[in-house]
Coordinates of C-alpha atoms and ligand atoms in Angstrom, one line a residue:
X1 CA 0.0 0.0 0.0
X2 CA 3.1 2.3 0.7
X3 CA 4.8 1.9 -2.0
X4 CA 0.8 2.2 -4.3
X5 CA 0.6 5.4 -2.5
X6 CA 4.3 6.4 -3.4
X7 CA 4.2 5.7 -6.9
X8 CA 0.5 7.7 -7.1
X9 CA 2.0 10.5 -5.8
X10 CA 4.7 10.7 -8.0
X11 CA 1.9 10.6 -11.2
X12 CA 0.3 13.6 -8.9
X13 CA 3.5 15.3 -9.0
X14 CA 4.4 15.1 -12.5
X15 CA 1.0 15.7 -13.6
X16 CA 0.8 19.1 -11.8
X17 CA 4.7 19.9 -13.2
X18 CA 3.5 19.5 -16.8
X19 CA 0.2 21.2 -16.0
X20 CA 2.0 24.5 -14.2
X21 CA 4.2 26.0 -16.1
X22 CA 4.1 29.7 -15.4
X23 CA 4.0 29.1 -11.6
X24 CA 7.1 27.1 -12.2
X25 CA 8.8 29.4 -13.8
X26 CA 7.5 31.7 -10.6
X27 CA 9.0 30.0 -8.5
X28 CA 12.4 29.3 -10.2
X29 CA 12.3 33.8 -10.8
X30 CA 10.8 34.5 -7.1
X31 CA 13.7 32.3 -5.3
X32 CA 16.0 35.2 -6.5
X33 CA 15.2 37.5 -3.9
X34 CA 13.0 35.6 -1.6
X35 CA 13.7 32.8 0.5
X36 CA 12.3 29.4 -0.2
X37 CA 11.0 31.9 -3.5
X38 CA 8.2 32.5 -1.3
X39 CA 7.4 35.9 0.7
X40 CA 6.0 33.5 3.6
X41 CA 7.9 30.1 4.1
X42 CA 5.0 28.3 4.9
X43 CA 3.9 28.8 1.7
X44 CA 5.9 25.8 0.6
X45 CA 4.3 23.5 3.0
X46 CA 1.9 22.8 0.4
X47 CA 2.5 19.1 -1.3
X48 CA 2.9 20.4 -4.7
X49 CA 6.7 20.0 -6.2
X50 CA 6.5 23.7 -7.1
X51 CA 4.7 26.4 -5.8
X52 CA 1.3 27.6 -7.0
X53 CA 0.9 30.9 -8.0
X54 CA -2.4 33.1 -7.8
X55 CA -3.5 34.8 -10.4
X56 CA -6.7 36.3 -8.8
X57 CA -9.3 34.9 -6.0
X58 CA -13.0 35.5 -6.1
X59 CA -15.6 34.0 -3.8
X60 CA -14.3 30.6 -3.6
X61 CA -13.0 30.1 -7.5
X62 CA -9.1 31.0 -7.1
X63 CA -7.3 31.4 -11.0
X64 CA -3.5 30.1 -10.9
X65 CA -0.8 31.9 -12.6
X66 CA -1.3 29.1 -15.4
X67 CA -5.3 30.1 -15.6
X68 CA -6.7 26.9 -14.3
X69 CA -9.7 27.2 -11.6
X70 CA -10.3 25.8 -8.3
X71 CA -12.9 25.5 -6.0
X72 CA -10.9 26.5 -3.3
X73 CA -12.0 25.0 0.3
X74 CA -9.1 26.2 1.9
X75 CA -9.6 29.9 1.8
X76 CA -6.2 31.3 2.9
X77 CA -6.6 28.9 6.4
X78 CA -9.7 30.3 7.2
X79 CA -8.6 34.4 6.2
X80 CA -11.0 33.8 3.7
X81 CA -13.6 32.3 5.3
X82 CA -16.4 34.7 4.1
X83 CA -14.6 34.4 0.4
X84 CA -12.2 36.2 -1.4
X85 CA -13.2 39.8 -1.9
X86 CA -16.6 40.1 -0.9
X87 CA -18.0 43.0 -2.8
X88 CA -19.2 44.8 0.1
X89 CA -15.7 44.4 1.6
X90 CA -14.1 45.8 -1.3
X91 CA -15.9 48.7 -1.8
X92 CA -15.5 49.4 1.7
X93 CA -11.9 49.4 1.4
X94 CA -11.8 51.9 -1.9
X95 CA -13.9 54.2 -0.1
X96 CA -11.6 54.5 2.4
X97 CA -8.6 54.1 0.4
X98 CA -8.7 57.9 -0.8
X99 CA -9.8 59.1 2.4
X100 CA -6.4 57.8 4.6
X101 CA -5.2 54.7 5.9
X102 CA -3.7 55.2 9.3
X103 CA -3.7 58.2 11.6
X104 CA -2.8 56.7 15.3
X105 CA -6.2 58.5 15.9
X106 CA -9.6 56.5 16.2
X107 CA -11.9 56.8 12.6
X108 CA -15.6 58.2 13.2
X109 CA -16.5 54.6 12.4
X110 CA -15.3 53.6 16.0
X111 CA -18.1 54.1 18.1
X112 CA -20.3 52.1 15.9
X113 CA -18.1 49.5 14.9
X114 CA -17.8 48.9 19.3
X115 CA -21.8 48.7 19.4
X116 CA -21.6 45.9 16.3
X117 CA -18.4 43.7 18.1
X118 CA -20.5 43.9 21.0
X119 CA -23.7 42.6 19.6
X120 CA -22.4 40.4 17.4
X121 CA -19.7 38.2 20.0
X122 CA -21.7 39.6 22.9
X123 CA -18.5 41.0 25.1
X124 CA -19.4 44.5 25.8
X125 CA -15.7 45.9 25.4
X126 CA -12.6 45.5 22.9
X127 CA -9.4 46.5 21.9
X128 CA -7.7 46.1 18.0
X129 CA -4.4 44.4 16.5
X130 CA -3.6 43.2 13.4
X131 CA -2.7 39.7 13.8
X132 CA -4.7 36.7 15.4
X133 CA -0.6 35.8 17.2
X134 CA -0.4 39.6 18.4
X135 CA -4.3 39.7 19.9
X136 CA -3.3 36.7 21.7
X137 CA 0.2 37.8 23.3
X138 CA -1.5 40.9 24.6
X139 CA -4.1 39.0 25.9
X140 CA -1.6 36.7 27.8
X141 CA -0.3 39.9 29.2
X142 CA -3.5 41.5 30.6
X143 CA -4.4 38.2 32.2
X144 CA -0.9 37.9 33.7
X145 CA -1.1 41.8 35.1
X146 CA -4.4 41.6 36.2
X147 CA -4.4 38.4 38.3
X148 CA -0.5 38.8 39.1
X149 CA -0.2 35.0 38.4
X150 CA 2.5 33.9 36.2
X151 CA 1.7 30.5 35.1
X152 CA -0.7 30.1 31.6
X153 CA -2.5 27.2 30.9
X154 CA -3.3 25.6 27.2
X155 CA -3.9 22.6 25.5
X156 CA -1.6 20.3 23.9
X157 CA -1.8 20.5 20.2
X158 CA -2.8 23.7 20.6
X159 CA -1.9 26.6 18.2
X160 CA -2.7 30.2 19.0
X161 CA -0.2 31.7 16.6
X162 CA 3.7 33.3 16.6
X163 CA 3.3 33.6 20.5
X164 CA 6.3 31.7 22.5
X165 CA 4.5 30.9 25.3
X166 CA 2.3 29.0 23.1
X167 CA 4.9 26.6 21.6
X168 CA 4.9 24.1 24.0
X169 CA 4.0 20.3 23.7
X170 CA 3.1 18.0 26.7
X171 CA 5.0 15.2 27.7
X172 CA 2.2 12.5 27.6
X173 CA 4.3 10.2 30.0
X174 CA 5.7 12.6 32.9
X175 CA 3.1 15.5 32.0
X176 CA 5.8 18.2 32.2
X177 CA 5.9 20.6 29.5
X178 CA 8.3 20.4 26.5
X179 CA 9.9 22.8 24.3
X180 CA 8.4 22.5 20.3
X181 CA 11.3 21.6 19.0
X182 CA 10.4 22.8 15.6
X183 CA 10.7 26.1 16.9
X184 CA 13.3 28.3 16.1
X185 CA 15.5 30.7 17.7
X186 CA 14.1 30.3 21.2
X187 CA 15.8 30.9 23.8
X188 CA 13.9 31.6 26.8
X189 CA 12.6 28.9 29.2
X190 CA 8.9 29.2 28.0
X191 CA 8.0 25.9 29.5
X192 CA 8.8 27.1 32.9
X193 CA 5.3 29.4 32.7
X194 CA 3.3 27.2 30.6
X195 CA 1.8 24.5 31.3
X196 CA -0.2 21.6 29.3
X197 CA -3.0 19.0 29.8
X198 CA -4.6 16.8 27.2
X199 CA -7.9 18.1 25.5
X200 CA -11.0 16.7 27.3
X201 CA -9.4 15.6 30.2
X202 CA -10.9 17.1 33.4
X203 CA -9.0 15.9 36.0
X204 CA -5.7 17.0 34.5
X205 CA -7.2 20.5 33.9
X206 CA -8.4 20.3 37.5
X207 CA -5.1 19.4 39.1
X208 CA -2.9 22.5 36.5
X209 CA -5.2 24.7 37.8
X210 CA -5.5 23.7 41.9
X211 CA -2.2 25.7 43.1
X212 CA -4.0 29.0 42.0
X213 CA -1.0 30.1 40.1
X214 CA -2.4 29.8 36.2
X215 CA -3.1 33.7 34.7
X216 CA -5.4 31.8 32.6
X217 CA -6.4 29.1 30.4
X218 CA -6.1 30.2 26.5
X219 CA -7.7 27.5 24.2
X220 CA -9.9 26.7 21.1
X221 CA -13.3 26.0 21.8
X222 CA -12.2 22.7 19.5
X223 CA -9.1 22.3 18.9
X224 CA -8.4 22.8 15.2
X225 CA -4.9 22.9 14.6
X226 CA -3.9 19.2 15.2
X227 CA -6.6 17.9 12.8
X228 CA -9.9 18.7 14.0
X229 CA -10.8 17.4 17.7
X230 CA -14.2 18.2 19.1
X231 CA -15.2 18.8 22.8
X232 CA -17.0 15.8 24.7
X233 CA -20.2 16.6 25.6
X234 CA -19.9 18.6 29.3
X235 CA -16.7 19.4 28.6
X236 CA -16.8 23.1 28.2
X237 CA -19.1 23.6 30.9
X238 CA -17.1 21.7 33.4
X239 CA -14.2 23.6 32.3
X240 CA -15.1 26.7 32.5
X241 CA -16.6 26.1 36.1
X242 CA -13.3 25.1 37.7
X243 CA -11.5 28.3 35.4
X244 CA -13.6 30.3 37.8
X245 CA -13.7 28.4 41.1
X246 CA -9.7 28.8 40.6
X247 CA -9.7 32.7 39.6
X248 CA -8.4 31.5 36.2
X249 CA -9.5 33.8 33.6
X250 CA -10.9 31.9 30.4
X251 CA -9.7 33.5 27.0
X252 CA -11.4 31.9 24.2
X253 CA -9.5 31.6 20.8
X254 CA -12.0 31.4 18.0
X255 CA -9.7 32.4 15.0
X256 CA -11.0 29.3 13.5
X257 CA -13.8 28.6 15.6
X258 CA -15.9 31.7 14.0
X259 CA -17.1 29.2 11.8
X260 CA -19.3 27.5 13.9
X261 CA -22.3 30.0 14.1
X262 CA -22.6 33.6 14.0
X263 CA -20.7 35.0 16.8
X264 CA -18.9 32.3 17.1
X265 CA -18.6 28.7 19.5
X266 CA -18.4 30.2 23.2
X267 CA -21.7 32.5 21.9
X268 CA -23.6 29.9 20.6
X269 CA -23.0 27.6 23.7
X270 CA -23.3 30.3 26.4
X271 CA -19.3 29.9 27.5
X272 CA -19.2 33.2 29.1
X273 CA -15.2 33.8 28.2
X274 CA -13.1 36.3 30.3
X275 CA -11.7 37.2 26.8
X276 CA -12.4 36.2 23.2
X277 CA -10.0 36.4 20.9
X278 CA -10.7 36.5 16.7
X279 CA -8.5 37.3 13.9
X280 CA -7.8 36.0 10.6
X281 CA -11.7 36.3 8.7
X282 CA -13.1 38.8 10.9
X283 CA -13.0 41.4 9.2
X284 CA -13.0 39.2 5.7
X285 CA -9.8 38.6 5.6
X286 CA -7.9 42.1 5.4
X287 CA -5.2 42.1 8.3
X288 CA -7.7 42.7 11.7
X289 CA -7.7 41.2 15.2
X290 CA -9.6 41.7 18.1
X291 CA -9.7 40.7 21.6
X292 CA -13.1 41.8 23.9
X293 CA -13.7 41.4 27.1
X294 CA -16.3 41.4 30.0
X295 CA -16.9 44.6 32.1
X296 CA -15.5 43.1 35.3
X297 CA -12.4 42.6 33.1
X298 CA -12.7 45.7 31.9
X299 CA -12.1 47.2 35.5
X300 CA -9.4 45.3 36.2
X301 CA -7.6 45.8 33.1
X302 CA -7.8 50.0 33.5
X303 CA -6.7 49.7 37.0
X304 CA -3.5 47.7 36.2
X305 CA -3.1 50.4 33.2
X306 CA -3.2 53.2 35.8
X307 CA -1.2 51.8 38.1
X308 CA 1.6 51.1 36.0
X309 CA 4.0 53.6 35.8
X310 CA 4.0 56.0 32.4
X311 CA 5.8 54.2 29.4
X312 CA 5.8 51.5 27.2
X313 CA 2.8 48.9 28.3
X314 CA 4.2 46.0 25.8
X315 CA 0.8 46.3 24.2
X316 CA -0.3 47.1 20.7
X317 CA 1.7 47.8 17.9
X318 CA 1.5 51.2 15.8
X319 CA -1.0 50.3 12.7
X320 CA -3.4 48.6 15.3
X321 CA -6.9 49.8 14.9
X322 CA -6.3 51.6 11.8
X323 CA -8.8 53.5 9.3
X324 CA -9.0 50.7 6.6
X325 CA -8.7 47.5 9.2
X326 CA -11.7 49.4 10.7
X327 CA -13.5 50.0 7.5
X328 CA -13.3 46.8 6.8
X329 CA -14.2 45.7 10.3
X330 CA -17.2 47.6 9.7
X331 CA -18.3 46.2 6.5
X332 CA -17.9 42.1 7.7
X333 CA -19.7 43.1 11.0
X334 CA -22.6 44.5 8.7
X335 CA -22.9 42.5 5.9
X336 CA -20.4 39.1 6.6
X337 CA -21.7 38.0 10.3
X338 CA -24.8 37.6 9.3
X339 CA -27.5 34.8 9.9
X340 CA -27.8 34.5 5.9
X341 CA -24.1 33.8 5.5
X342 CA -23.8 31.1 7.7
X343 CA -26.9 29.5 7.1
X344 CA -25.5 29.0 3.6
X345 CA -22.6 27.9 4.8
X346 CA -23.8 25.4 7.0
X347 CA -25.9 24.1 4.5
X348 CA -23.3 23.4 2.1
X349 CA -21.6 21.7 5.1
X350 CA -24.3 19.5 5.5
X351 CA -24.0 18.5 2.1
X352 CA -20.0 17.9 1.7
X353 CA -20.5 15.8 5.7
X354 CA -23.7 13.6 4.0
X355 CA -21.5 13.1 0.4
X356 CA -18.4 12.2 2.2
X357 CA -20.1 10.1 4.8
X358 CA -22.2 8.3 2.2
X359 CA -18.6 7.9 0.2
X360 CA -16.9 6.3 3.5
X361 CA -20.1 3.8 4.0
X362 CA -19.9 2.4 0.7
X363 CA -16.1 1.8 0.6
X364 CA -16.4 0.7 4.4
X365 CA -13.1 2.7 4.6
X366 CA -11.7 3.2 8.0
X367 CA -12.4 7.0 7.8
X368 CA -14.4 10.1 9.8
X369 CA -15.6 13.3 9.0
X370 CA -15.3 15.4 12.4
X371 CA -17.2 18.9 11.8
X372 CA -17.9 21.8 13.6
X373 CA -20.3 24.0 12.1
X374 CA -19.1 25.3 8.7
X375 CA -15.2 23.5 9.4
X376 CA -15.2 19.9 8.8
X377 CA -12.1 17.3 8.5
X378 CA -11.8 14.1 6.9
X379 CA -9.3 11.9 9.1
X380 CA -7.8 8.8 8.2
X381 CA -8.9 7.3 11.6
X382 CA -12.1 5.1 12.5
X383 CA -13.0 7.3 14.7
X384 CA -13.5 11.3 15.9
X385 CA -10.1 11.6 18.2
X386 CA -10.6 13.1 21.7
X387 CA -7.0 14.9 22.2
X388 CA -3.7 15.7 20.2
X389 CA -1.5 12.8 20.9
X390 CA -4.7 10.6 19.4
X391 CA -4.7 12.6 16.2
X392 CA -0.7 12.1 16.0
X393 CA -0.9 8.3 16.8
X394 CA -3.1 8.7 13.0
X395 CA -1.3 10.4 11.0
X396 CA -0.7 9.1 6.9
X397 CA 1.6 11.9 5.9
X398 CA 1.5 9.8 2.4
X399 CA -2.2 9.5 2.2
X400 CA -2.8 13.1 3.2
X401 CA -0.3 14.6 0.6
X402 CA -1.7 12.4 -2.2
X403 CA -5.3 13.5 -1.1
X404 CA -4.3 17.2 -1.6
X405 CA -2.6 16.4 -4.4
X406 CA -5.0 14.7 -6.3
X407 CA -8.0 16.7 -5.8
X408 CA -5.8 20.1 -6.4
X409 CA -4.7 18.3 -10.2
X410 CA -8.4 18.3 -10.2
X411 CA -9.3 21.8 -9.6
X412 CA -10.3 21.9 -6.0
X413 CA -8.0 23.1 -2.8
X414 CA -7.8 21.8 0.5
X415 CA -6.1 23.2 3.4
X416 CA -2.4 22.0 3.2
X417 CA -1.1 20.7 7.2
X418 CA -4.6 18.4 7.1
X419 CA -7.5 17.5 5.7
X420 CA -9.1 20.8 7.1
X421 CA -12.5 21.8 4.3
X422 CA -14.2 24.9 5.2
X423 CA -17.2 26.3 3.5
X424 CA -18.1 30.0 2.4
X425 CA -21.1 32.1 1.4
X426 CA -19.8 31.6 -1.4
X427 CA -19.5 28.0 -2.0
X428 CA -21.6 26.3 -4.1
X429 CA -23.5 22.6 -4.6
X430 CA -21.6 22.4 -7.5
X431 CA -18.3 23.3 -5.9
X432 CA -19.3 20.7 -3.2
X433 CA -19.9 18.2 -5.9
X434 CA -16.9 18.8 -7.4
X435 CA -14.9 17.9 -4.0
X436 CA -17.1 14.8 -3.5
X437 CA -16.2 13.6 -7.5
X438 CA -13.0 14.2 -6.4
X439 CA -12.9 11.8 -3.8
X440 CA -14.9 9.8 -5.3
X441 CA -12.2 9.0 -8.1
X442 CA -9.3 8.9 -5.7
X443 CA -11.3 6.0 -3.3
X444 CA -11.9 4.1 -6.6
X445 CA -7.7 4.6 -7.3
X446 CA -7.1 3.5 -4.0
Ligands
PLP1 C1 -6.6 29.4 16.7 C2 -5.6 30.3 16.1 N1 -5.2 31.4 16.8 C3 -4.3 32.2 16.3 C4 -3.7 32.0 15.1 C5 -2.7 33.0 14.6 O1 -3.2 33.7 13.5 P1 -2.2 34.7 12.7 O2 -1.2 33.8 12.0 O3 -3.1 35.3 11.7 O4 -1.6 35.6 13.7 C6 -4.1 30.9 14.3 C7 -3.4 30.6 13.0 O5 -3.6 29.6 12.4 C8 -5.0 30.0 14.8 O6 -5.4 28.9 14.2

């Protein structure tokens, strides 16, 4: 089977090489001046054996430099998630194109735009950045300063971004927390402030948290960086019942989780968060993060601000907040969070789940489709896994990369890392169809 699934991919390979030539040629020109020919390294972690290009993305049909189409499922990890270039995003932003970009000085817009975070994630207050990594460092700070613990609490396989405190794994036989070892350049001792439990375990989150010394917990409603792993029934609840009975704040991360329902997970469950923390698609995809807060928060967080002497806070970078990010921001909160978007959206999820469900039954392969509202993942595993080191004990590098591979030679993208599908306003049946064909000729290869 291996060696089937080696030789496959090679056909994928070559097939794509003979089919790309302009973004080959890309990529031989671009290496000149940027590394890995890429402006973002990770932009090679794709299984292709040369770079794609983009020509131009629209809704969810993204045009390669060689003109071919996909349906694209991917949608820049989630950036995308509403689709590429919205209309009503776009004109937003060449409105306020002529009429400046960035003055350090809040836009009229601001007032309103606070009313529309607050009823649409229902925390009442907020501050900007413009990355999903930055919102969550400054988050990590405020909880620190404000409860005057040091320790933070997350979950292995957790990903919450560039944020070293974050980059930790858990050693599933002592427990003790590890250095990422993919991580460069670091230095500092990270592991001595972080600690890590397993997802859905309880008692472990119970005993990290029982000295009183964790700032707070910062985690995914599901986790979704490790392959998609879904909360057991109870879990949250439980959870976020000890966060308080400990003083540990709770700071959800729903970068990803957004595309559960409008507002996102902790709303649609009644979590109550400390802090909630979105970046990425909120404000359809143009650099915006946001972290809000609840009023008691709120308090606490302007106290430690005016008690701290004048100076630097280690807070905020200079573009935060900007006119455009806020124009934007404006837009997706009018006309992107809606009801109607992600009613569509889940209902082209329910079709992609039912086709490849239907797909697994008849093959009787050893396969699930774990989904969480408009996010769903197709894991080579017989069944949904309940923590990181479960997902890992699963993982078909080979199988995976020919999956991508394959369906991307057949005009439709997945998100490179895992099987990771996410559905748009802007997706179609057809595009749906066109995944589940997909499939459908790569189970009958198999
Ligand atoms: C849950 C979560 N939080 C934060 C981030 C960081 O986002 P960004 O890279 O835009 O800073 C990511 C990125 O994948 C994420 O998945």
């Amino acid at each position: 089977m291996t060696a089937d699934l080696a030789h496959l991919l090679d056909a994928e390979r070559a097939r794509f090489l003979a089919e790309h030539p302009r973004s080959v040629a890309l990529a031989q020109e671009s290496a000149h001046h940027f590394l890995f020919g890429v402006p973002l390294h990770w932009m090679r972690d794709w299984p292709t054996p040369a770079t794609l290009f983009v020509r131009e993305a629209q809704g969810v049909t993204l045009t390669c430099a060689d003109g071919h189409r996909y349906a694209d499922f991917c949608l820049g990890d989630t950036g995308a998630m509403f689709g590429h270039s919205p209309p009503v995003l776009a004109r937003a932003l060449a409105e306020q194109a002529t009429r400046g970009l960035t003055c350090m000085l809040p836009a009229e817009q601001t007032a309103e735009v606070g009313r529309l975070l607050a009823q649409t994630f229902g925390l009442p207050l907020w501050q900007m950045a413009l990355t999903a990594s930055d919102a969550n460092r400054f988050v990590l700070r405020w909880a620190r300063a404000i409860t005057g613990r040091a320790q933070v609490l997350v979950f292995d396989g957790c990903y919450h971004g560039a944020v070293d405190d974050t980059l930790v794994d858990l050693d599933t036989t002592t427990g003790a927390t590890l250095r990422r070892p993919s991580v460069l350049g670091q230095v500092h001792d990270h592991h001595r402030f972080t600690r890590v439990v397993p997802f859905n375990d309880l008692a472990a989150l119970e005993a990290a948290l029982a000295d009183q010394q964790v700032a707070c917990l910062l985690a995914e409603p599901a986790l979704t960086n490790c392959g998609l792993v879904l909360p057991d029934a109870g879990f949250w609840p439980a959870a976020r019942e000890l966060c308080r009975r400990h003083g540990t704040l709770l700071v959800m991360d729903e970068t990803h989780t957004l595309s559960t329902a409008p507002g996102g997970y902790a709303k649609a469950h009644g979590l109550e968060p400390d802090f909630f923390v979105a970046g990425k698609a909120v404000a359809g995809g143009l650099p915006c993060a946001l972290y809000g807060f609840s009023a008691e928060v709120g308090v606490r967080l302007r106290a430690a601000k005016e008690a701290a002497p004048e100076g630097h806070s280690g807070i905020g970078t200079t573009l935060a907040g900007n006119a455009l990010t806020l124009a934007a921001l404006h837009a997706a909160l009018n006309h992107l969070h809606t009801e109607g978007s992600y009613a569509h959206m889940l209902a082209m999820a329910d079709r992609l789940e039912n086709g490849l469900n239907r797909l697994i039954a008849a093959h009787h392969l050893p396969w699930t489709v774990t989904r969480l509202g408009a996010r769903m993942e197709l894991q080579f595993m017989p069944r949904a896994p309940r923590h990181a080191q479960d997902v890992r004990d699963h993982v078909n590098d080979k199988l995976e990369a020919l999956t991508h591979l394959f369906l991307l030679n057949r005009g439709v993208l997945l998100t490179p890392f895992h099987g990771m599908l996410l559905l748009s306003p802007a997706t179609t049946s057809a595009d749906v169809d066109r995944l589940l064909d997909g499939m459908a000729a790569l189970v009958a290869l198999l």
